[in-house]
Amino acid sequence: MSTSLANIHPHIIQTHILPRLDGPSLLSTATASSYLQTLCADDNLWSHICRSTWPSTIDPRLDHLISIFPAGHRSFFQDSFPALITDVNHYNTILPSTWSSSKPNSWLCSSHPCPSELISAIDICYQNDVVYSRVEFTDTTHDFLWSPFWVELKDDPPINRLIPGISRWIDLKVDELLGANKATLLHLKEYLTLSWILIDPTRKRAVNLSSMRPVSVMQHWMTNDSLLEYVTVLPGCSMNDMVQCRIEVALGVGGGGVGLYVKEVVLKFEDLHCSCLNGREFLVILQRVIWEESNVRRKVVEDDEERWRSYRKFKEMKIEKMSWVKKEEEKKELAVRVNYIGMLDCHCVIITFEADDIKAWFKKERDEVKKMLMQSK
């Protein structure tokens, strides 16, 4: 005689079956039936999943905040587990002439006041084992709105660490003087994953800003730290612009070259000009990302191809914009020189310069302006 799910006591399902599932599997299970949906709504299940996925959520202050999200820890998981993917196809139709340096004039959503603080939950894993975990609170009052938005976390080797959180050695042996070699850097690029969840306590929403895997690795030429860069491309303040959320991780070398440790983690937002966004611009972008506006959405991705596509598009637009800016500067320089030549013409008529060296210089300058005019057409 077969046993149906309804014949199994709900306590057995909740304590022996559902806890064995990961977050995505639990979400799928909840859609199977109304009965399972009720069982999967238990916040203790989701609290366990959040803690196992992101050890930083064990922090009592953060755990309390998550508990008052609309659906508790399940809401937090649904916000934070998917990656942020920007539809870069939208930007294919944008012409350089539409680029502008427009800035946000006001806080876009008046129904939600500007948060007094932002909370970052940072977790770094090496081969799926956590090696760094920390919660950081950022004050958004005072001069935050007009200052460059920049979150910088510095740390000591695990043996000397005094900051709350987790810091463990990465079990890799490197040269203490020369740092990691190319093979080690490629290994870190494959197996060192990062999660940076930003929480807005006012809206009780969260987003994961990290690309999970680094887009580049390199060795610092002076300190010999291993530098890893994680990038997520997002829509900018202007509807015709994109920005990159860049997270840089520096790994220091332990004594005798035994082991690496997380020495520094830096988060910043940069536009196509490589300029750092200020706090107000960042909050405008954060609001759009939270509500999945301006062609950005949360999506559970199996590989990094979509992220890489966004990153490549950002680099292309960056090159295009730099080229456009250069041409605009050349046009301005040309206009100045044309005006200057016109003024010299007037002066020459008035004072009738006859000196050969003046004539030669004047002819050379006129020919150069003509050449620039031909190139600009």
mmCIF file of C-alpha atoms in Angstrom:
data_model
loop_
_atom_site.group_PDB
_atom_site.id
_atom_site.type_symbol
_atom_site.label_atom_id
_atom_site.label_comp_id
_atom_site.label_asym_id
_atom_site.label_seq_id
_atom_site.Cartn_x
_atom_site.Cartn_y
_atom_site.Cartn_z
ATOM 1 C CA MET A 1 0.000 0.000 0.000
ATOM 2 C CA SER A 2 1.462 3.327 -1.053
ATOM 3 C CA THR A 3 1.752 6.221 1.373
ATOM 4 C CA SER A 4 0.707 9.682 0.220
ATOM 5 C CA LEU A 5 2.183 12.924 1.474
ATOM 6 C CA ALA A 6 -1.022 13.648 3.380
ATOM 7 C CA ASN A 7 -0.441 10.503 5.493
ATOM 8 C CA ILE A 8 2.912 11.794 6.774
ATOM 9 C CA HIS A 9 2.676 13.822 9.939
ATOM 10 C CA PRO A 10 3.424 17.506 9.225
ATOM 11 C CA HIS A 11 5.937 17.590 12.092
ATOM 12 C CA ILE A 12 8.004 14.906 10.355
ATOM 13 C CA ILE A 13 7.933 16.854 7.084
ATOM 14 C CA GLN A 14 8.954 20.106 8.782
ATOM 15 C CA THR A 15 11.681 18.634 10.960
ATOM 16 C CA HIS A 16 13.154 15.810 8.852
ATOM 17 C CA ILE A 17 12.425 16.518 5.183
ATOM 18 C CA LEU A 18 12.170 20.240 4.484
ATOM 19 C CA PRO A 19 15.329 21.202 6.456
ATOM 20 C CA ARG A 20 17.353 19.071 4.031
ATOM 21 C CA LEU A 21 16.389 21.317 1.102
ATOM 22 C CA ASP A 22 18.279 24.380 -0.038
ATOM 23 C CA GLY A 23 16.547 27.706 -0.641
ATOM 24 C CA PRO A 24 15.648 27.321 -4.354
ATOM 25 C CA SER A 25 14.375 23.767 -3.739
ATOM 26 C CA LEU A 26 12.248 24.946 -0.817
ATOM 27 C CA LEU A 27 10.739 27.712 -2.966
ATOM 28 C CA SER A 28 9.886 25.149 -5.661
ATOM 29 C CA THR A 29 8.396 22.776 -3.110
ATOM 30 C CA ALA A 30 6.130 25.538 -1.792
ATOM 31 C CA THR A 31 4.541 25.873 -5.241
ATOM 32 C CA ALA A 32 3.584 22.179 -5.451
ATOM 33 C CA SER A 33 0.426 22.452 -3.334
ATOM 34 C CA SER A 34 -1.304 24.703 -0.824
ATOM 35 C CA TYR A 35 -0.530 22.131 1.871
ATOM 36 C CA LEU A 36 3.220 22.277 1.200
ATOM 37 C CA GLN A 37 3.044 26.050 0.822
ATOM 38 C CA THR A 38 1.752 26.283 4.386
ATOM 39 C CA LEU A 39 4.466 23.958 5.702
ATOM 40 C CA CYS A 40 7.208 25.817 3.794
ATOM 41 C CA ALA A 41 6.108 29.152 5.234
ATOM 42 C CA ASP A 42 7.697 28.334 8.604
ATOM 43 C CA ASP A 43 10.152 31.173 9.314
ATOM 44 C CA ASN A 44 12.468 28.842 11.243
ATOM 45 C CA LEU A 45 13.142 26.940 8.008
ATOM 46 C CA TRP A 46 14.061 30.118 6.178
ATOM 47 C CA SER A 47 16.116 31.415 9.070
ATOM 48 C CA HIS A 48 18.199 28.231 8.938
ATOM 49 C CA ILE A 49 18.636 28.556 5.164
ATOM 50 C CA CYS A 50 19.683 32.207 5.414
ATOM 51 C CA ARG A 51 22.232 31.445 8.120
ATOM 52 C CA SER A 52 23.723 28.538 6.202
ATOM 53 C CA THR A 53 23.837 30.537 2.959
ATOM 54 C CA TRP A 54 25.077 33.797 4.493
ATOM 55 C CA PRO A 55 26.729 33.396 7.926
ATOM 56 C CA SER A 56 26.635 37.191 8.346
ATOM 57 C CA THR A 57 22.877 36.953 8.974
ATOM 58 C CA ILE A 58 23.652 35.373 12.356
ATOM 59 C CA ASP A 59 24.391 38.901 13.605
ATOM 60 C CA PRO A 60 21.606 39.601 16.182
ATOM 61 C CA ARG A 61 20.847 43.109 14.869
ATOM 62 C CA LEU A 62 20.560 41.914 11.289
ATOM 63 C CA ASP A 63 18.593 38.794 12.243
ATOM 64 C CA HIS A 64 16.046 40.931 14.094
ATOM 65 C CA LEU A 65 15.647 43.262 11.108
ATOM 66 C CA ILE A 66 15.134 40.326 8.726
ATOM 67 C CA SER A 67 12.481 38.881 11.043
ATOM 68 C CA ILE A 68 10.279 41.947 10.445
ATOM 69 C CA PHE A 69 10.522 41.785 6.637
ATOM 70 C CA PRO A 70 7.063 41.248 5.020
ATOM 71 C CA ALA A 71 7.496 37.459 5.008
ATOM 72 C CA GLY A 72 10.448 37.293 7.376
ATOM 73 C CA HIS A 73 13.528 35.356 6.297
ATOM 74 C CA ARG A 74 11.779 34.047 3.175
ATOM 75 C CA SER A 75 11.407 37.622 1.892
ATOM 76 C CA PHE A 76 15.081 38.262 2.590
ATOM 77 C CA PHE A 77 16.110 35.098 0.723
ATOM 78 C CA GLN A 78 13.913 35.916 -2.288
ATOM 79 C CA ASP A 79 15.439 39.402 -2.426
ATOM 80 C CA SER A 80 19.063 38.400 -1.921
ATOM 81 C CA PHE A 81 19.639 35.017 -3.543
ATOM 82 C CA PRO A 82 19.010 35.986 -7.192
ATOM 83 C CA ALA A 83 21.586 37.945 -9.148
ATOM 84 C CA LEU A 84 20.907 41.434 -10.501
ATOM 85 C CA ILE A 85 20.762 41.294 -14.300
ATOM 86 C CA THR A 86 20.509 44.432 -16.449
ATOM 87 C CA ASP A 87 18.954 44.120 -19.899
ATOM 88 C CA VAL A 88 21.834 45.499 -21.942
ATOM 89 C CA ASN A 89 19.886 45.151 -25.214
ATOM 90 C CA HIS A 90 17.973 48.261 -24.168
ATOM 91 C CA TYR A 91 21.159 50.269 -24.542
ATOM 92 C CA ASN A 92 21.827 49.237 -28.144
ATOM 93 C CA THR A 93 19.545 52.010 -29.452
ATOM 94 C CA ILE A 94 21.153 54.800 -27.450
ATOM 95 C CA LEU A 95 22.971 57.395 -29.528
ATOM 96 C CA PRO A 96 25.981 59.306 -28.203
ATOM 97 C CA SER A 97 24.093 62.558 -28.725
ATOM 98 C CA THR A 98 21.657 61.515 -25.974
ATOM 99 C CA TRP A 99 24.405 61.200 -23.395
ATOM 100 C CA SER A 100 24.189 63.818 -20.713
ATOM 101 C CA SER A 101 25.561 64.527 -17.274
ATOM 102 C CA SER A 102 22.114 64.967 -15.750
ATOM 103 C CA LYS A 103 21.954 64.291 -12.039
ATOM 104 C CA PRO A 104 18.986 63.321 -9.863
ATOM 105 C CA ASN A 105 17.248 66.405 -8.511
ATOM 106 C CA SER A 106 15.264 64.808 -5.752
ATOM 107 C CA TRP A 107 14.721 61.650 -3.785
ATOM 108 C CA LEU A 108 12.491 59.806 -6.220
ATOM 109 C CA CYS A 109 10.084 58.044 -3.920
ATOM 110 C CA SER A 110 8.559 60.535 -1.513
ATOM 111 C CA SER A 111 6.371 57.879 0.121
ATOM 112 C CA HIS A 112 9.521 56.284 1.549
ATOM 113 C CA PRO A 113 11.912 58.595 3.387
ATOM 114 C CA CYS A 114 15.631 58.367 2.822
ATOM 115 C CA PRO A 115 16.993 55.621 5.131
ATOM 116 C CA SER A 116 19.054 56.838 8.066
ATOM 117 C CA GLU A 117 21.452 53.931 7.559
ATOM 118 C CA LEU A 118 22.265 51.117 5.168
ATOM 119 C CA ILE A 119 23.397 47.665 6.237
ATOM 120 C CA SER A 120 25.891 45.524 4.344
ATOM 121 C CA ALA A 121 26.159 41.772 4.888
ATOM 122 C CA ILE A 122 29.406 40.517 3.347
ATOM 123 C CA ASP A 123 30.293 36.827 2.974
ATOM 124 C CA ILE A 124 33.302 35.428 1.113
ATOM 125 C CA CYS A 125 33.716 31.707 0.512
ATOM 126 C CA TYR A 126 36.598 29.630 -0.756
ATOM 127 C CA GLN A 127 35.501 26.318 -2.271
ATOM 128 C CA ASN A 128 32.094 26.807 -0.584
ATOM 129 C CA ASP A 129 33.624 27.236 2.898
ATOM 130 C CA VAL A 130 33.220 30.657 4.492
ATOM 131 C CA VAL A 131 36.535 32.485 5.029
ATOM 132 C CA TYR A 132 35.202 35.967 5.745
ATOM 133 C CA SER A 133 31.924 37.264 7.121
ATOM 134 C CA ARG A 134 31.047 40.718 8.397
ATOM 135 C CA VAL A 135 28.145 43.151 8.881
ATOM 136 C CA GLU A 136 28.748 46.859 8.257
ATOM 137 C CA PHE A 137 26.433 49.763 9.106
ATOM 138 C CA THR A 138 26.692 52.914 6.950
ATOM 139 C CA ASP A 139 25.297 56.199 8.270
ATOM 140 C CA THR A 140 23.380 58.080 5.548
ATOM 141 C CA THR A 141 22.853 61.308 7.483
ATOM 142 C CA HIS A 142 25.093 64.403 7.607
ATOM 143 C CA ASP A 143 27.056 64.839 4.353
ATOM 144 C CA PHE A 144 26.384 61.340 2.941
ATOM 145 C CA LEU A 145 24.226 62.594 0.050
ATOM 146 C CA TRP A 146 26.944 64.830 -1.375
ATOM 147 C CA SER A 147 30.025 62.722 -0.585
ATOM 148 C CA PRO A 148 31.426 59.965 -2.835
ATOM 149 C CA PHE A 149 29.729 56.673 -1.961
ATOM 150 C CA TRP A 150 32.453 54.336 -0.810
ATOM 151 C CA VAL A 151 32.391 51.465 1.711
ATOM 152 C CA GLU A 152 35.846 50.315 2.775
ATOM 153 C CA LEU A 153 36.482 47.411 5.154
ATOM 154 C CA LYS A 154 40.010 46.784 6.398
ATOM 155 C CA ASP A 155 41.028 43.748 8.389
ATOM 156 C CA ASP A 156 43.955 42.112 10.164
ATOM 157 C CA PRO A 157 45.198 38.528 9.804
ATOM 158 C CA PRO A 158 42.827 36.063 11.523
ATOM 159 C CA ILE A 159 45.230 35.526 14.416
ATOM 160 C CA ASN A 160 45.107 39.234 15.350
ATOM 161 C CA ARG A 161 41.509 40.001 14.399
ATOM 162 C CA LEU A 162 39.439 42.061 16.842
ATOM 163 C CA ILE A 163 36.458 42.933 14.589
ATOM 164 C CA PRO A 164 33.263 40.865 15.116
ATOM 165 C CA GLY A 165 32.545 38.336 12.394
ATOM 166 C CA ILE A 166 34.444 35.501 10.730
ATOM 167 C CA SER A 167 37.952 35.588 9.280
ATOM 168 C CA ARG A 168 39.778 32.382 8.361
ATOM 169 C CA TRP A 169 42.889 31.480 6.443
ATOM 170 C CA ILE A 170 42.644 30.402 2.818
ATOM 171 C CA ASP A 171 44.721 27.250 2.708
ATOM 172 C CA LEU A 172 47.040 28.131 -0.155
ATOM 173 C CA LYS A 173 50.807 28.429 0.030
ATOM 174 C CA VAL A 174 52.274 31.394 -1.843
ATOM 175 C CA ASP A 175 55.623 33.136 -2.015
ATOM 176 C CA GLU A 176 55.799 35.669 0.832
ATOM 177 C CA LEU A 177 57.846 38.117 -1.238
ATOM 178 C CA LEU A 178 56.478 37.551 -4.746
ATOM 179 C CA GLY A 179 52.868 36.749 -3.848
ATOM 180 C CA ALA A 180 50.572 34.384 -5.725
ATOM 181 C CA ASN A 181 51.649 33.050 -9.116
ATOM 182 C CA LYS A 182 49.445 32.959 -12.219
ATOM 183 C CA ALA A 183 48.105 29.472 -11.502
ATOM 184 C CA THR A 184 47.084 30.467 -7.971
ATOM 185 C CA LEU A 185 45.352 33.620 -9.246
ATOM 186 C CA LEU A 186 43.353 31.603 -11.787
ATOM 187 C CA HIS A 187 42.456 29.147 -9.030
ATOM 188 C CA LEU A 188 41.171 32.006 -6.844
ATOM 189 C CA LYS A 189 39.155 33.383 -9.758
ATOM 190 C CA GLU A 190 37.379 30.052 -10.017
ATOM 191 C CA TYR A 191 36.805 29.251 -6.349
ATOM 192 C CA LEU A 192 36.613 32.513 -4.366
ATOM 193 C CA THR A 193 32.999 33.700 -4.356
ATOM 194 C CA LEU A 194 31.630 36.855 -2.781
ATOM 195 C CA SER A 195 28.186 37.972 -1.652
ATOM 196 C CA TRP A 196 27.525 41.605 -0.725
ATOM 197 C CA ILE A 197 23.908 42.069 0.350
ATOM 198 C CA LEU A 198 22.769 45.637 0.880
ATOM 199 C CA ILE A 199 19.746 46.054 3.151
ATOM 200 C CA ASP A 200 17.463 49.073 3.258
ATOM 201 C CA PRO A 201 15.917 48.933 6.770
ATOM 202 C CA THR A 202 13.304 51.574 5.897
ATOM 203 C CA ARG A 203 11.808 49.634 3.003
ATOM 204 C CA LYS A 204 12.696 46.249 4.524
ATOM 205 C CA ARG A 205 14.157 45.117 1.219
ATOM 206 C CA ALA A 206 17.552 43.761 0.190
ATOM 207 C CA VAL A 207 19.645 43.288 -2.967
ATOM 208 C CA ASN A 208 22.794 41.309 -3.675
ATOM 209 C CA LEU A 209 25.262 43.622 -5.431
ATOM 210 C CA SER A 210 28.005 41.098 -6.139
ATOM 211 C CA SER A 211 28.799 39.261 -9.356
ATOM 212 C CA MET A 212 29.523 36.225 -7.120
ATOM 213 C CA ARG A 213 32.642 35.307 -9.119
ATOM 214 C CA PRO A 214 35.402 37.816 -9.939
ATOM 215 C CA VAL A 215 35.683 39.308 -13.417
ATOM 216 C CA SER A 216 39.424 39.891 -13.007
ATOM 217 C CA VAL A 217 42.361 38.894 -10.795
ATOM 218 C CA MET A 218 45.832 40.359 -10.595
ATOM 219 C CA GLN A 219 48.858 40.753 -8.374
ATOM 220 C CA HIS A 220 49.520 44.187 -6.866
ATOM 221 C CA TRP A 221 52.954 45.267 -8.082
ATOM 222 C CA MET A 222 53.942 46.930 -4.799
ATOM 223 C CA THR A 223 52.249 45.064 -1.917
ATOM 224 C CA ASN A 224 52.046 41.641 -3.649
ATOM 225 C CA ASP A 225 48.431 41.366 -2.464
ATOM 226 C CA SER A 226 46.140 39.298 -4.671
ATOM 227 C CA LEU A 227 43.448 41.638 -6.033
ATOM 228 C CA LEU A 228 40.074 40.312 -7.165
ATOM 229 C CA GLU A 229 37.394 42.476 -8.774
ATOM 230 C CA TYR A 230 33.671 41.681 -8.756
ATOM 231 C CA VAL A 231 31.444 43.796 -11.029
ATOM 232 C CA THR A 232 27.682 44.117 -11.459
ATOM 233 C CA VAL A 233 26.348 46.453 -14.164
ATOM 234 C CA LEU A 234 23.251 48.482 -13.287
ATOM 235 C CA PRO A 235 21.207 51.284 -14.883
ATOM 236 C CA GLY A 236 22.468 54.768 -14.041
ATOM 237 C CA CYS A 237 20.695 57.885 -12.790
ATOM 238 C CA SER A 238 19.996 58.966 -16.361
ATOM 239 C CA MET A 239 17.804 56.652 -18.414
ATOM 240 C CA ASN A 240 20.573 56.611 -21.043
ATOM 241 C CA ASP A 241 23.387 55.651 -18.723
ATOM 242 C CA MET A 242 24.886 52.633 -16.986
ATOM 243 C CA VAL A 243 27.026 52.305 -13.880
ATOM 244 C CA GLN A 244 29.127 49.530 -12.442
ATOM 245 C CA CYS A 245 29.055 48.342 -8.867
ATOM 246 C CA ARG A 246 32.681 47.376 -8.281
ATOM 247 C CA ILE A 247 33.784 45.340 -5.284
ATOM 248 C CA GLU A 248 37.529 44.952 -4.838
ATOM 249 C CA VAL A 249 38.963 42.277 -2.553
ATOM 250 C CA ALA A 250 42.619 42.324 -1.487
ATOM 251 C CA LEU A 251 44.102 39.106 -0.097
ATOM 252 C CA GLY A 252 47.146 39.458 2.128
ATOM 253 C CA VAL A 253 49.853 36.810 2.597
ATOM 254 C CA GLY A 254 50.417 35.091 5.932
ATOM 255 C CA GLY A 255 53.759 34.714 7.628
ATOM 256 C CA GLY A 256 56.136 32.466 5.728
ATOM 257 C CA GLY A 257 53.761 32.515 2.756
ATOM 258 C CA VAL A 258 51.446 30.037 4.459
ATOM 259 C CA GLY A 259 47.860 31.006 3.745
ATOM 260 C CA LEU A 260 45.986 34.018 2.389
ATOM 261 C CA TYR A 261 43.503 36.164 4.281
ATOM 262 C CA VAL A 262 40.973 38.863 3.398
ATOM 263 C CA LYS A 263 42.866 42.084 4.025
ATOM 264 C CA GLU A 264 40.513 44.654 2.494
ATOM 265 C CA VAL A 265 37.108 44.815 0.796
ATOM 266 C CA VAL A 266 35.954 47.981 -0.989
ATOM 267 C CA LEU A 267 32.595 48.719 -2.623
ATOM 268 C CA LYS A 268 32.026 51.688 -4.923
ATOM 269 C CA PHE A 269 29.840 52.772 -7.818
ATOM 270 C CA GLU A 270 31.340 54.286 -10.967
ATOM 271 C CA ASP A 271 29.745 55.787 -14.081
ATOM 272 C CA LEU A 272 30.952 55.647 -17.677
ATOM 273 C CA HIS A 273 33.386 58.491 -16.928
ATOM 274 C CA CYS A 274 35.020 56.353 -14.166
ATOM 275 C CA SER A 275 33.720 58.943 -11.673
ATOM 276 C CA CYS A 276 32.580 57.736 -8.264
ATOM 277 C CA LEU A 277 28.865 58.333 -7.596
ATOM 278 C CA ASN A 278 27.812 60.324 -4.556
ATOM 279 C CA GLY A 279 25.372 59.161 -1.903
ATOM 280 C CA ARG A 280 22.302 60.748 -3.488
ATOM 281 C CA GLU A 281 22.992 59.191 -6.894
ATOM 282 C CA PHE A 282 23.580 55.832 -5.254
ATOM 283 C CA LEU A 283 20.255 55.985 -3.374
ATOM 284 C CA VAL A 284 18.388 56.750 -6.607
ATOM 285 C CA ILE A 285 19.968 53.700 -8.260
ATOM 286 C CA LEU A 286 19.311 51.554 -5.186
ATOM 287 C CA GLN A 287 15.625 52.475 -5.257
ATOM 288 C CA ARG A 288 15.311 51.455 -8.911
ATOM 289 C CA VAL A 289 17.157 48.195 -8.296
ATOM 290 C CA ILE A 290 15.004 47.309 -5.281
ATOM 291 C CA TRP A 291 11.803 47.718 -7.310
ATOM 292 C CA GLU A 292 13.388 46.196 -10.457
ATOM 293 C CA GLU A 293 12.906 49.314 -12.582
ATOM 294 C CA SER A 294 14.927 50.650 -15.540
ATOM 295 C CA ASN A 295 15.542 47.252 -17.192
ATOM 296 C CA VAL A 296 17.080 45.516 -14.164
ATOM 297 C CA ARG A 297 15.647 42.378 -12.605
ATOM 298 C CA ARG A 298 16.469 39.695 -10.078
ATOM 299 C CA LYS A 299 17.212 36.341 -11.653
ATOM 300 C CA VAL A 300 18.625 33.034 -10.457
ATOM 301 C CA VAL A 301 21.403 32.274 -12.955
ATOM 302 C CA GLU A 302 23.128 28.955 -13.539
ATOM 303 C CA ASP A 303 26.268 30.444 -15.090
ATOM 304 C CA ASP A 304 28.025 33.783 -15.453
ATOM 305 C CA GLU A 305 27.259 34.376 -19.144
ATOM 306 C CA GLU A 306 24.546 37.001 -18.568
ATOM 307 C CA ARG A 307 26.752 38.882 -16.110
ATOM 308 C CA TRP A 308 29.649 38.777 -18.545
ATOM 309 C CA ARG A 309 27.409 40.085 -21.338
ATOM 310 C CA SER A 310 26.456 43.085 -19.193
ATOM 311 C CA TYR A 311 30.074 43.691 -18.231
ATOM 312 C CA ARG A 312 31.253 43.572 -21.856
ATOM 313 C CA LYS A 313 28.477 45.970 -22.883
ATOM 314 C CA PHE A 314 29.489 48.383 -20.131
ATOM 315 C CA LYS A 315 33.109 48.334 -21.311
ATOM 316 C CA GLU A 316 31.994 48.964 -24.913
ATOM 317 C CA MET A 317 29.825 51.910 -23.863
ATOM 318 C CA LYS A 318 32.661 53.239 -21.742
ATOM 319 C CA ILE A 319 35.003 53.248 -24.744
ATOM 320 C CA GLU A 320 32.315 54.819 -26.956
ATOM 321 C CA LYS A 321 31.613 57.538 -24.453
ATOM 322 C CA MET A 322 35.302 58.330 -23.969
ATOM 323 C CA SER A 323 35.646 58.620 -27.745
ATOM 324 C CA TRP A 324 32.582 60.870 -27.931
ATOM 325 C CA VAL A 325 33.881 63.091 -25.130
ATOM 326 C CA LYS A 326 37.246 63.362 -26.871
ATOM 327 C CA LYS A 327 35.565 64.448 -30.127
ATOM 328 C CA GLU A 328 33.460 67.010 -28.262
ATOM 329 C CA GLU A 329 36.603 68.442 -26.671
ATOM 330 C CA GLU A 330 38.309 68.608 -30.070
ATOM 331 C CA LYS A 331 35.298 70.503 -31.475
ATOM 332 C CA LYS A 332 35.490 73.010 -28.638
ATOM 333 C CA GLU A 333 39.219 73.427 -29.178
ATOM 334 C CA LEU A 334 38.601 73.924 -32.895
ATOM 335 C CA ALA A 335 35.978 76.599 -32.225
ATOM 336 C CA VAL A 336 38.407 78.445 -29.960
ATOM 337 C CA ARG A 337 41.170 78.292 -32.541
ATOM 338 C CA VAL A 338 38.855 79.462 -35.352
ATOM 339 C CA ASN A 339 37.832 82.447 -33.226
ATOM 340 C CA TYR A 340 41.474 83.086 -32.449
ATOM 341 C CA ILE A 341 42.397 83.036 -36.161
ATOM 342 C CA GLY A 342 39.547 85.437 -36.873
ATOM 343 C CA MET A 343 40.842 87.824 -34.226
ATOM 344 C CA LEU A 344 44.336 87.604 -35.690
ATOM 345 C CA ASP A 345 42.937 88.378 -39.127
ATOM 346 C CA CYS A 346 41.447 91.565 -37.790
ATOM 347 C CA HIS A 347 44.632 92.552 -36.020
ATOM 348 C CA CYS A 348 46.737 91.834 -39.075
ATOM 349 C CA VAL A 349 44.499 94.054 -41.189
ATOM 350 C CA ILE A 350 44.764 96.832 -38.650
ATOM 351 C CA ILE A 351 48.474 96.775 -37.910
ATOM 352 C CA THR A 352 49.558 95.172 -41.246
ATOM 353 C CA PHE A 353 52.210 92.840 -39.923
ATOM 354 C CA GLU A 354 54.821 92.103 -42.568
ATOM 355 C CA ALA A 355 57.353 90.098 -40.594
ATOM 356 C CA ASP A 356 58.168 86.772 -42.312
ATOM 357 C CA ASP A 357 58.117 84.753 -39.097
ATOM 358 C CA ILE A 358 54.637 86.072 -38.188
ATOM 359 C CA LYS A 359 53.349 85.275 -41.657
ATOM 360 C CA ALA A 360 54.801 81.766 -41.553
ATOM 361 C CA TRP A 361 53.267 81.032 -38.151
ATOM 362 C CA PHE A 362 49.929 82.483 -39.209
ATOM 363 C CA LYS A 363 49.855 80.336 -42.384
ATOM 364 C CA LYS A 364 50.764 77.210 -40.431
ATOM 365 C CA GLU A 365 47.985 77.852 -37.885
ATOM 366 C CA ARG A 366 45.434 78.512 -40.647
ATOM 367 C CA ASP A 367 46.376 75.285 -42.473
ATOM 368 C CA GLU A 368 46.058 73.297 -39.254
ATOM 369 C CA VAL A 369 42.588 74.694 -38.589
ATOM 370 C CA LYS A 370 41.524 73.808 -42.140
ATOM 371 C CA LYS A 371 42.798 70.265 -41.596
ATOM 372 C CA MET A 372 40.838 69.953 -38.364
ATOM 373 C CA LEU A 373 37.708 71.242 -40.105
ATOM 374 C CA MET A 374 38.072 68.606 -42.814
ATOM 375 C CA GLN A 375 38.503 65.830 -40.193
ATOM 376 C CA SER A 376 35.444 66.936 -38.226
ATOM 377 C CA LYS A 377 33.143 66.639 -41.248
#
